[in-house]
Amino acid sequence: MIELQEVRKVFHAGRPNEQVAVAGVSLTLEAGKLTVFRGPSGSGKTTLLSLIGCMARPTSGRIFLKGREITSLPVRFLTDLRRRTFGFIFQQFHLLAGVSVLENVMLPAYPLGEKYRHLRARALGWLERLGLLSKAGAKAEWLSGGEAQRVAIARALINDPDILIADEPTAHLDTRLSREFMALMADFRAAGTTILIASHDPLVHEAPAVDRVVDLRDGRLLTPEAPG
Amino acid sequence: MGPLFAKQRYLLDFALSCLWRRRGKNLALLTVYTLVVFAVASVMFFTQALKREAALVLGATPELLVQKLTLGRHDLIPADYTHRIREIRGVGQVTGRLWGYYYDPQVRANYTVLAPQGVEVPERTVLVGAGIARVRHLTRGATLTFQGYDGKPYSFQVRGVLSPESELLSADLILMSAADLRRLFGLPEGLYTDLTVAVANPREVSTVAAKIQELYPDTRPIVREEIRRTYEAAFDWRAGILLAVLSGALLAFLIFAWDKAAGLSAEERREIGLLKALGWDTAEVLQLKFWEGAVVSLTAFFLGTVGACLHVFVAPAPLFAPVIKGWSILYPRFRLTPFISLFDLGILFFFTVVPYTVATIVPVWRAASMDPDQVMRS
Ligand SMILES: Nc1ncnc2c1ncn2[C@@H]1O[C@H](COP(=O)(O)OP(=O)(O)OP(=O)(O)O)[C@@H](O)[C@H]1O
Ligand SMILES: [Mg+2]
């Protein structure tokens, strides 16, 4: 479903501070599975997720999504693909302060211009499912860490993505909340969503729902996949 | 409701909630902005309205006026000058006019006293301008007494108060019959204040003027077109002083706007990055910021313009009047006829709304064209 061929990402190429973040990764990820990327700090996990999620383009190599090559798509198509296909959960949650929880959740859907009634119903649906209905009108900055993350999850889900990407999702959560998060991911996986998580956290790697752990080091796979 | 429209509505709604989020800052900005528009619009409306009043004054002025000069000063003109002027080719009617100034020590103001042509004013009666009626509390039927050239009192009955479209024109005017005027000022028959010369073809006016000058070297022909230019120059000059002062304010505002916009706060830049990371296009972020800028600048433009209208046309421009008018004590209460040129409004719009919007958009555009992956590492 997602296929990477010899993907490289070099920052500041050709300059003294050149930084090879991803150094030739070939990888096939199956649809509907939960994959965890593991590796030391600076091994390229975040960079790899941003490449898969169409946030940035690889320096070289190709990425296929459902058989379609996305590396060479024009920006407009890439943006469109990104917002219809991916949902992102950032490490810092990145909710917009001063704006209500409901509005935060609906934010990624605004450019699509669907009927307000439908959008609102869907956003409230997700908030209810995540136990946050009573907070819909609250300002984002009033939330606790666990609540803020669940809002971020609802926001990631608002455009019904096929693929959910989470970068260090448990970094700001205690053990109980981390377990709850993984349980939630298990639910989404069961519902058919493809899930990609980058994490240091053993609690994540060892969660029962995890299908596969991919180890990274210095921008490479620790154990390269057999070709084909 | 098409999706494109729906999308812009979402963006506008969200822009409003973003503005509300930073209401302190945005209200301060809106206030400064509104004041600048208010000030510039006030000057503009004011000079425009005055110019129009001047045009009305001039509309009532004849095409060609002839004054007699003695020692280089305006003197009374003998009636027999009319005969030879009438014989010049292209000249129609030549009429002697009777008018002068009367100083009223009671209100310390000069009135313009005129014996009108075409309007019959019965002897011993006058028609008075609204300004005079106001300061002397005159109504129809009242008695107005002047001191004549000989020191004796001359009484007139007020037949009515003039109320033509332009008060500037008639505020200080007193109309009386020619005979009364001669009596009051002790002016002998056969002398006029000046002559008006009707010229059928406007293009011959300057030729006729030159011929009169040749015929009577002791006269000065005055062409209306020249007066118009003098008036306009005077108004423009006064308005120019105000605008020079105001352009300082405008400049300060532009710098302020630029600084506000160019120095996107780290927080704002982070939010733009976040929107992009959430799947917003660069264009969509720009549209959002455009709406924000448009809401602020249109509101300021609207409030400032309406404020200026009230200031200039309803509250007789208390802030500017002393600078631009300031020629008579009869005018302090006079009200300008509302007159706004769409062209000027367009200019004002262009110089306030456009620079602000551009100043808001440009830095956002720079911030919004970055790759969205930056958000993943902050
Ligand atoms: N924009 C950038 N410019 C320069 N270097 C970068 C940039 N982004 C990432 N890097 C470098 O690329 C390498 C990989 O970074 P990345 O963030 O992908 O690692 P990571 O595995 O996510 O690390 P962590 O576990 O600390 O989050 C690092 O050495 C980092 O310094
Ligand atoms: Mg990382």
XYZ file of C-alpha atoms and ligand atoms in Angstrom:
638
model
C 0.000 0.000 0.000
C 2.823 2.376 0.882
C 6.059 1.654 -0.897
C 9.360 3.469 -0.494
C 12.193 2.959 -2.992
C 15.673 4.127 -2.047
C 14.292 7.220 -0.328
C 16.856 9.780 0.797
C 16.402 13.095 2.522
C 19.357 15.423 2.803
C 19.110 18.779 4.563
C 21.354 21.642 3.469
C 22.756 19.528 0.646
C 26.176 20.634 -0.591
C 26.781 22.961 2.321
C 29.100 22.449 5.278
C 26.169 21.693 7.547
C 24.837 19.007 5.225
C 22.712 16.543 7.161
C 21.600 13.199 5.829
C 18.403 12.462 7.730
C 17.219 9.500 5.686
C 19.900 7.595 3.834
C 18.223 5.303 1.344
C 15.234 3.510 2.791
C 13.316 0.867 0.843
C 10.248 -0.347 2.602
C 6.758 -1.716 1.967
C 4.005 -1.046 4.474
C 0.763 -2.999 4.327
C -2.609 -1.326 4.491
C -4.629 -1.657 7.697
C -1.613 -2.483 9.846
C -0.091 -0.701 12.817
C 3.609 -0.057 12.261
C 5.944 1.463 14.813
C 9.239 3.157 13.853
C 11.845 2.789 16.536
C 15.344 4.193 16.836
C 17.589 6.544 18.759
C 17.209 10.269 18.626
C 18.277 11.645 15.246
C 17.826 8.321 13.460
C 15.340 9.871 11.009
C 11.951 8.708 12.304
C 10.241 12.083 12.136
C 11.767 12.825 8.756
C 10.600 9.520 7.338
C 7.040 10.070 8.579
C 6.978 13.571 7.098
C 8.072 12.146 3.735
C 5.412 9.451 3.778
C 2.807 11.994 4.879
C 3.588 14.288 1.916
C 4.762 17.048 4.236
C 8.094 17.238 2.457
C 9.631 15.744 -0.669
C 12.489 13.281 -0.616
C 15.820 14.451 -2.041
C 15.849 11.298 -4.150
C 14.022 8.004 -4.365
C 10.347 7.365 -4.910
C 7.297 6.873 -2.775
C 4.125 5.074 -3.969
C 0.766 5.386 -2.331
C -1.819 2.792 -3.391
C 0.300 2.225 -6.453
C 0.505 5.874 -7.369
C 3.820 7.651 -7.440
C 3.506 10.745 -5.251
C 7.069 12.061 -5.228
C 6.655 13.989 -8.439
C 3.129 15.301 -7.912
C 2.642 19.075 -8.102
C 2.151 20.830 -4.769
C -1.601 21.278 -5.196
C -2.208 17.594 -5.700
C 0.117 16.756 -2.866
C -1.791 19.032 -0.497
C -5.082 17.583 -1.584
C -3.802 14.049 -1.225
C -2.387 14.849 2.184
C -5.562 16.252 3.608
C -7.823 13.516 2.277
C -5.525 10.591 3.000
C -3.557 11.415 6.132
C -4.350 12.412 9.665
C -1.487 13.736 11.772
C -1.003 13.635 15.521
C 1.950 15.794 16.477
C 4.177 15.330 19.457
C 3.268 18.760 20.878
C -0.421 18.331 19.906
C -0.309 21.844 18.415
C -3.815 22.952 19.205
C -4.685 26.522 18.357
C -4.973 28.546 21.554
C -7.874 30.951 21.977
C -10.114 28.908 19.701
C -12.711 26.398 20.857
C -12.074 22.667 20.903
C -14.773 22.153 18.280
C -13.187 24.657 15.946
C -9.773 23.074 16.444
C -11.202 19.746 15.408
C -12.905 21.136 12.284
C -9.888 23.137 11.155
C -8.454 20.648 8.622
C -11.841 20.405 6.902
C -12.365 24.113 6.233
C -10.623 24.197 2.853
C -12.839 21.373 1.619
C -15.924 23.540 1.976
C -18.508 20.929 2.871
C -21.833 21.742 4.526
C -21.347 23.194 7.986
C -24.094 21.017 9.459
C -22.397 17.825 8.308
C -18.952 18.903 9.400
C -20.113 19.938 12.835
C -22.040 16.716 13.346
C -18.968 14.683 12.419
C -16.673 16.708 14.713
C -19.092 16.361 17.620
C -19.344 12.649 16.853
C -15.605 12.198 17.254
C -15.507 14.313 20.378
C -18.260 12.188 21.880
C -16.491 9.007 20.969
C -13.334 10.316 22.671
C -15.264 11.415 25.768
C -14.799 15.119 25.114
C -18.288 16.236 24.172
C -18.585 18.404 27.278
C -15.404 20.229 26.270
C -16.518 21.131 22.747
C -16.997 24.790 23.610
C -13.928 25.080 25.833
C -10.813 26.924 24.750
C -7.995 24.614 23.739
C -5.549 26.010 26.293
C -7.747 24.987 29.221
C -7.363 21.274 28.490
C -5.211 18.776 30.348
C -2.472 16.975 28.410
C -4.563 13.826 27.891
C -7.581 15.851 26.747
C -5.436 17.933 24.426
C -4.142 14.809 22.774
C -7.605 13.390 22.283
C -8.618 16.665 20.648
C -5.581 16.311 18.401
C -6.746 12.784 17.556
C -10.250 13.981 16.737
C -8.699 16.640 14.511
C -6.564 14.027 12.757
C -9.702 11.989 12.079
C -11.984 14.753 10.848
C -11.324 14.149 7.142
C -11.735 10.367 7.488
C -8.105 9.540 6.674
C -6.952 6.115 5.493
C -3.654 6.586 7.241
C -3.007 7.956 10.714
C 0.480 9.244 11.483
C 1.598 9.907 15.070
C 5.018 11.227 16.070
C 6.028 10.431 19.654
C 2.392 10.367 20.742
C 3.113 9.240 24.293
C 5.977 11.623 25.055
C 3.750 13.846 27.164
C 1.512 11.184 28.650
C 1.738 9.085 31.806
C 1.539 5.301 31.684
C -2.215 5.087 32.010
C -2.861 7.646 29.291
C -0.237 6.006 27.054
C -2.025 2.667 27.387
C -5.334 4.342 26.624
C -3.810 5.904 23.538
C -2.555 2.575 22.242
C -5.936 0.990 22.979
C -7.567 3.670 20.886
C -5.097 3.024 18.060
C -5.984 -0.663 18.299
C -9.642 0.274 17.775
C -8.864 2.342 14.690
C -6.658 -0.404 13.328
C -9.506 -2.849 13.847
C -11.701 -0.476 11.857
C -9.258 -0.667 8.953
C -7.112 2.443 9.370
C -3.412 2.170 8.592
C -1.393 3.506 11.509
C 2.227 4.707 11.530
C 3.818 5.695 14.832
C 7.332 6.931 15.565
C 8.307 6.317 19.168
C 11.055 5.714 21.692
C 8.555 4.414 24.167
C 8.680 0.639 24.956
C 5.065 0.918 26.022
C 4.262 1.646 22.403
C 6.465 -1.043 20.864
C 5.099 -3.682 23.204
C 1.422 -2.844 22.783
C -0.538 -5.898 21.584
C -2.008 -4.173 18.547
C 1.390 -3.465 16.967
C 1.863 -5.495 13.779
C 5.384 -4.503 12.992
C 8.307 -2.594 14.477
C 10.744 -1.007 12.010
C 14.151 -0.183 13.492
C 16.017 2.832 12.205
C 19.584 3.940 12.814
C 21.421 6.800 11.123
C 18.674 7.151 8.563
C 18.752 3.479 7.492
C 16.760 0.365 8.276
C 18.572 -1.772 10.823
C 17.496 -4.894 8.911
C 16.893 -4.089 5.236
C 13.857 -5.720 3.667
C 14.437 -8.512 1.235
C 13.769 -7.094 -2.258
C 10.473 -8.078 -3.859
C -24.352 27.044 -2.006
C -21.308 25.864 -3.939
C -18.299 24.415 -2.156
C -16.157 27.380 -3.228
C -18.526 29.768 -1.554
C -18.804 27.502 1.484
C -15.028 27.392 1.711
C -14.724 31.177 1.694
C -17.372 31.331 4.385
C -15.379 28.938 6.530
C -12.279 31.025 5.957
C -14.092 34.253 6.777
C -15.644 32.777 9.930
C -12.306 31.471 11.016
C -10.651 34.810 10.223
C -13.185 36.476 12.510
C -12.455 34.060 15.300
C -8.708 34.650 14.800
C -9.270 38.407 15.037
C -11.343 37.916 18.153
C -8.599 35.757 19.617
C -6.209 38.724 19.505
C -8.820 41.334 20.143
C -6.624 43.648 22.231
C -4.080 44.055 19.508
C -6.631 44.173 16.722
C -8.808 46.758 18.443
C -5.785 49.003 18.947
C -4.923 48.593 15.299
C -8.491 49.254 14.218
C -8.625 52.428 16.303
C -5.444 53.889 14.847
C -6.482 52.868 11.362
C -9.948 54.386 11.736
C -8.502 57.656 13.019
C -6.189 57.926 10.035
C -9.006 57.276 7.567
C -11.191 59.707 9.488
C -8.611 62.477 9.320
C -7.758 62.049 5.657
C -11.387 61.650 4.625
C -12.381 64.739 6.597
C -9.858 66.917 4.774
C -10.925 65.450 1.488
C -14.655 65.891 1.973
C -14.116 69.325 3.361
C -12.066 70.697 0.506
C -14.330 69.024 -2.026
C -17.426 70.567 -0.506
C -15.775 73.982 -0.330
C -14.675 73.718 -3.925
C -18.196 72.975 -4.916
C -19.466 75.943 -2.965
C -16.897 78.059 -4.756
C -18.101 76.707 -8.077
C -21.620 77.761 -7.143
C -20.379 81.227 -6.266
C -18.666 81.416 -9.605
C -21.688 80.114 -11.423
C -23.391 83.279 -10.296
C -20.472 85.389 -11.449
C -20.658 86.844 -14.948
C -18.387 85.688 -17.730
C -16.627 89.052 -17.951
C -16.460 91.847 -15.388
C -15.093 95.326 -15.986
C -13.790 97.432 -13.108
C -12.446 100.945 -13.293
C -9.090 101.566 -11.687
C -7.931 104.758 -10.038
C -4.462 104.787 -8.538
C -4.424 101.072 -9.237
C -7.442 100.476 -7.032
C -11.015 99.534 -7.743
C -13.091 102.649 -8.321
C -16.666 103.422 -9.391
C -17.257 103.150 -13.094
C -19.199 105.786 -15.091
C -22.364 104.532 -16.771
C -21.397 105.939 -20.179
C -18.560 103.386 -20.447
C -21.299 100.912 -21.337
C -22.093 102.516 -24.708
C -18.734 101.999 -26.382
C -18.224 98.578 -24.863
C -21.578 97.466 -26.271
C -20.338 98.357 -29.755
C -17.500 95.843 -29.612
C -18.216 92.909 -31.891
C -19.459 89.815 -30.037
C -20.703 91.727 -26.992
C -24.335 91.331 -25.947
C -25.775 92.977 -22.894
C -23.634 95.373 -20.817
C -25.046 96.028 -17.350
C -23.950 98.224 -14.481
C -23.910 96.507 -11.099
C -24.402 98.125 -7.751
C -22.923 96.501 -4.689
C -20.753 97.292 -1.717
C -19.881 96.346 1.814
C -21.555 97.501 4.939
C -19.782 97.127 8.269
C -22.170 96.305 11.073
C -20.467 97.346 14.337
C -23.103 95.527 16.367
C -21.892 92.088 15.288
C -18.557 93.280 13.920
C -19.101 91.807 10.505
C -19.161 92.979 6.917
C -22.302 92.472 4.888
C -22.394 92.450 1.142
C -25.087 94.833 -0.017
C -26.331 94.269 -3.534
C -28.975 95.690 -5.807
C -29.997 92.570 -7.713
C -30.846 92.455 -11.392
C -33.927 90.550 -12.335
C -35.333 90.500 -8.777
C -37.580 93.393 -7.811
C -36.961 94.486 -4.230
C -39.494 97.160 -3.233
C -38.042 100.310 -1.759
C -37.467 100.405 2.001
C -37.328 96.641 2.174
C -34.475 94.137 2.138
C -33.879 90.423 1.728
C -31.199 89.139 4.104
C -28.885 86.123 4.017
C -29.297 83.309 6.530
C -26.055 84.189 8.335
C -27.189 87.733 8.993
C -30.652 86.600 9.998
C -29.020 84.296 12.532
C -26.637 86.727 14.176
C -29.145 89.603 14.184
C -32.119 87.391 15.089
C -34.107 88.676 12.124
C -37.302 87.196 10.822
C -39.716 88.321 8.166
C -41.256 91.639 9.042
C -38.478 92.778 11.366
C -36.885 96.168 10.971
C -33.227 96.551 10.154
C -31.583 99.906 10.567
C -28.346 100.933 8.888
C -26.275 104.011 9.394
C -25.967 105.830 6.068
C -22.963 107.602 4.589
C -24.267 110.786 6.127
C -24.577 109.334 9.634
C -28.375 109.207 9.523
C -30.312 106.026 10.225
C -31.977 104.259 7.318
C -34.580 101.665 8.243
C -35.673 98.713 6.162
C -38.288 96.094 6.579
C -37.072 92.523 6.219
C -39.140 90.918 3.456
C -37.558 87.541 3.814
C -34.496 85.431 4.463
C -32.554 84.077 1.530
C -32.213 80.309 1.443
C -30.502 79.264 -1.720
C -28.707 75.929 -2.026
C -25.372 77.311 -0.968
C -25.249 79.178 2.258
C -21.658 80.127 1.664
C -22.934 82.201 -1.233
C -25.570 84.130 0.580
C -24.865 84.057 4.294
C -23.695 87.675 4.394
C -25.863 89.044 1.612
C -28.347 91.901 1.796
C -30.496 92.661 -1.228
C -32.125 96.051 -1.672
C -33.340 98.233 -4.523
C -30.852 100.287 -6.531
C -32.440 103.519 -5.365
C -32.111 102.517 -1.694
C -28.533 101.485 -2.212
C -27.654 104.824 -3.782
C -29.347 106.630 -0.944
C -27.683 104.596 1.789
C -24.194 105.004 0.399
C -24.671 108.430 -1.132
C -23.847 107.180 -4.592
C -24.803 109.572 -7.419
C -26.685 108.392 -10.522
C -24.448 107.516 -13.441
C -21.942 105.566 -11.407
C -21.802 101.806 -10.906
C -19.632 99.501 -8.837
C -18.638 97.563 -11.941
C -19.985 96.385 -15.290
C -20.890 92.899 -16.424
C -20.376 92.149 -20.083
C -22.218 89.276 -21.748
C -20.245 87.594 -24.520
C -22.168 85.210 -26.751
C -19.221 83.036 -27.718
C -17.110 81.926 -24.727
C -14.031 81.688 -26.952
C -14.190 85.393 -27.692
C -14.104 86.429 -24.042
C -10.382 87.113 -23.940
C -10.444 89.018 -27.228
C -13.273 91.178 -25.954
C -11.365 91.723 -22.697
C -8.321 92.869 -24.657
C -10.414 95.265 -26.724
C -12.007 96.806 -23.631
C -8.571 97.258 -22.126
C -7.510 99.066 -25.331
C -10.621 101.218 -25.394
C -10.436 102.176 -21.722
C -6.888 101.808 -20.431
C -8.116 102.793 -16.945
C -10.197 99.613 -16.605
C -9.463 96.077 -15.617
C -11.503 93.342 -17.333
C -11.782 90.211 -15.164
C -12.445 86.901 -16.835
C -14.380 84.335 -14.774
C -12.032 81.539 -15.684
C -9.202 83.394 -13.933
C -11.198 83.795 -10.755
C -11.994 80.135 -10.792
C -8.325 79.278 -10.981
C -7.484 81.647 -8.139
C -10.180 80.124 -5.964
C -9.072 76.600 -6.671
C -5.454 77.438 -6.010
C -6.422 78.975 -2.677
C -8.431 75.940 -1.630
C -5.846 73.506 -2.837
C -3.138 75.370 -1.031
C -4.988 75.255 2.254
C -5.911 71.638 1.768
C -2.297 70.992 0.897
C -1.123 72.202 4.284
C -3.561 69.880 5.997
C -2.641 66.978 3.799
C 1.040 67.546 4.482
C 0.340 67.243 8.177
C -1.879 64.246 7.628
C 0.497 62.441 5.350
C 2.798 62.348 8.362
C 0.085 60.494 10.222
C -0.545 58.272 7.239
C 3.114 57.452 6.957
C 3.335 56.622 10.633
C 0.365 54.364 10.180
C 1.887 52.612 7.199
C 5.069 51.998 9.133
C 3.004 50.705 12.002
C 1.021 48.436 9.702
C 4.136 47.255 7.978
C 5.861 46.552 11.245
C 2.831 44.735 12.555
C 2.586 42.651 9.461
C 6.227 42.188 8.559
C 7.198 41.204 12.049
C 5.015 38.119 12.160
C 5.309 36.889 15.695
C 6.849 33.477 16.256
C 3.424 32.349 17.380
C 1.773 33.496 14.175
C 4.424 31.831 12.086
C 3.939 28.630 14.040
C 0.195 28.785 13.457
C 0.636 29.295 9.738
C 2.920 26.260 9.718
C 0.321 24.306 11.636
C -2.439 25.138 9.172
C -0.200 23.959 6.373
C 0.604 20.787 8.265
C -3.116 20.189 8.745
C -3.574 20.182 4.996
C -4.122 23.818 4.137
C -2.754 25.112 0.893
C -0.509 28.172 0.756
C -3.322 29.886 -1.143
C -5.829 29.023 1.566
C -3.631 30.419 4.313
C -3.269 33.592 2.254
C -7.011 33.802 1.744
C -7.516 33.483 5.478
C -5.072 36.295 6.170
C -6.600 38.301 3.367
C -9.981 38.046 5.072
C -8.445 39.108 8.357
C -6.841 42.120 6.706
C -9.968 42.906 4.725
C -12.208 42.812 7.790
C -9.914 45.181 9.682
C -9.301 47.568 6.815
C -12.861 47.656 5.509
C -14.224 48.240 8.996
C -11.720 51.036 9.545
C -12.474 52.485 6.131
C -16.189 52.388 6.742
C -16.049 53.811 10.266
C -13.517 56.462 9.289
C -15.479 57.563 6.232
C -18.813 57.703 8.014
C -17.153 59.535 10.902
C -15.676 62.034 8.472
C -19.076 62.578 6.828
C -20.611 63.337 10.200
C -17.692 65.542 11.122
C -17.738 67.575 7.929
C -21.397 67.719 6.999
C -23.262 67.437 10.273
C -20.948 68.832 12.929
C -19.556 71.617 10.583
C -15.975 70.378 10.737
C -14.998 71.795 14.130
C -11.489 70.432 13.744
C -10.592 71.866 10.363
C -12.830 74.812 9.738
C -10.447 77.363 11.255
C -7.712 76.307 8.881
C -9.616 76.111 5.657
C -12.384 78.694 5.990
C -11.727 81.279 8.610
C -12.850 84.346 6.736
C -15.944 85.594 8.428
C -17.671 85.478 11.759
C -20.963 84.915 10.002
C -19.990 81.402 9.053
C -19.335 79.533 12.271
C -22.651 77.730 12.113
C -22.864 77.146 8.468
C -23.309 73.676 7.182
C -21.727 72.355 4.013
C -23.903 70.713 1.458
C -22.959 67.018 1.482
C -20.963 66.322 -1.590
C -18.692 63.319 -2.008
C -16.910 62.383 -5.145
C -16.692 58.668 -5.813
C -13.333 59.199 -7.412
C -11.886 60.675 -4.230
C -13.426 57.914 -2.215
C -11.729 55.462 -4.540
C -8.383 57.200 -4.048
C -8.803 57.107 -0.304
C -9.715 53.440 -0.473
C -6.716 52.712 -2.612
C -4.284 54.468 -0.299
C -5.547 52.973 2.926
C -7.040 49.554 2.340
C -4.675 48.340 -0.339
C -1.340 49.091 1.372
C -2.592 47.576 4.601
C -3.816 44.429 2.953
C -0.599 44.058 0.989
C 1.448 44.695 4.112
C -0.457 41.896 5.820
C -0.309 39.430 2.973
C 3.330 39.654 1.886
C 5.017 38.361 5.039
C 2.356 35.699 5.432
C 3.043 34.602 1.934
C 6.705 34.157 2.830
C 5.823 32.201 5.951
C 3.147 30.165 4.225
C 5.280 28.979 1.371
C 7.569 26.975 3.660
C 7.348 23.220 3.875
C 4.810 22.040 6.409
C 7.163 19.484 7.952
C 8.688 22.201 10.166
C 5.726 21.839 12.464
C 6.712 18.293 13.299
C 9.835 19.528 15.023
C 8.701 22.419 17.182
N 15.106 20.954 8.772
C 16.242 20.331 9.090
N 17.429 20.897 8.810
C 18.574 20.297 9.110
N 18.651 19.116 9.677
C 17.521 18.466 10.002
C 16.253 19.065 9.726
N 15.296 18.212 10.133
C 15.943 17.153 10.654
N 17.258 17.308 10.574
C 18.271 16.325 11.021
O 17.932 15.077 10.476
C 18.235 14.071 11.394
C 17.034 13.208 11.610
O 16.075 13.939 12.326
P 14.677 13.356 12.810
O 13.961 14.458 13.478
O 14.023 12.724 11.667
O 15.098 12.265 13.878
P 14.178 11.482 14.907
O 14.510 10.069 14.718
O 12.771 11.897 14.732
O 14.742 11.991 16.275
P 13.954 12.138 17.668
O 13.791 10.794 18.194
O 14.879 12.987 18.485
O 12.680 12.817 17.356
C 18.715 14.752 12.655
O 20.134 14.680 12.683
C 18.250 16.164 12.503
O 19.146 17.040 13.114
Mg 11.393 12.897 15.951
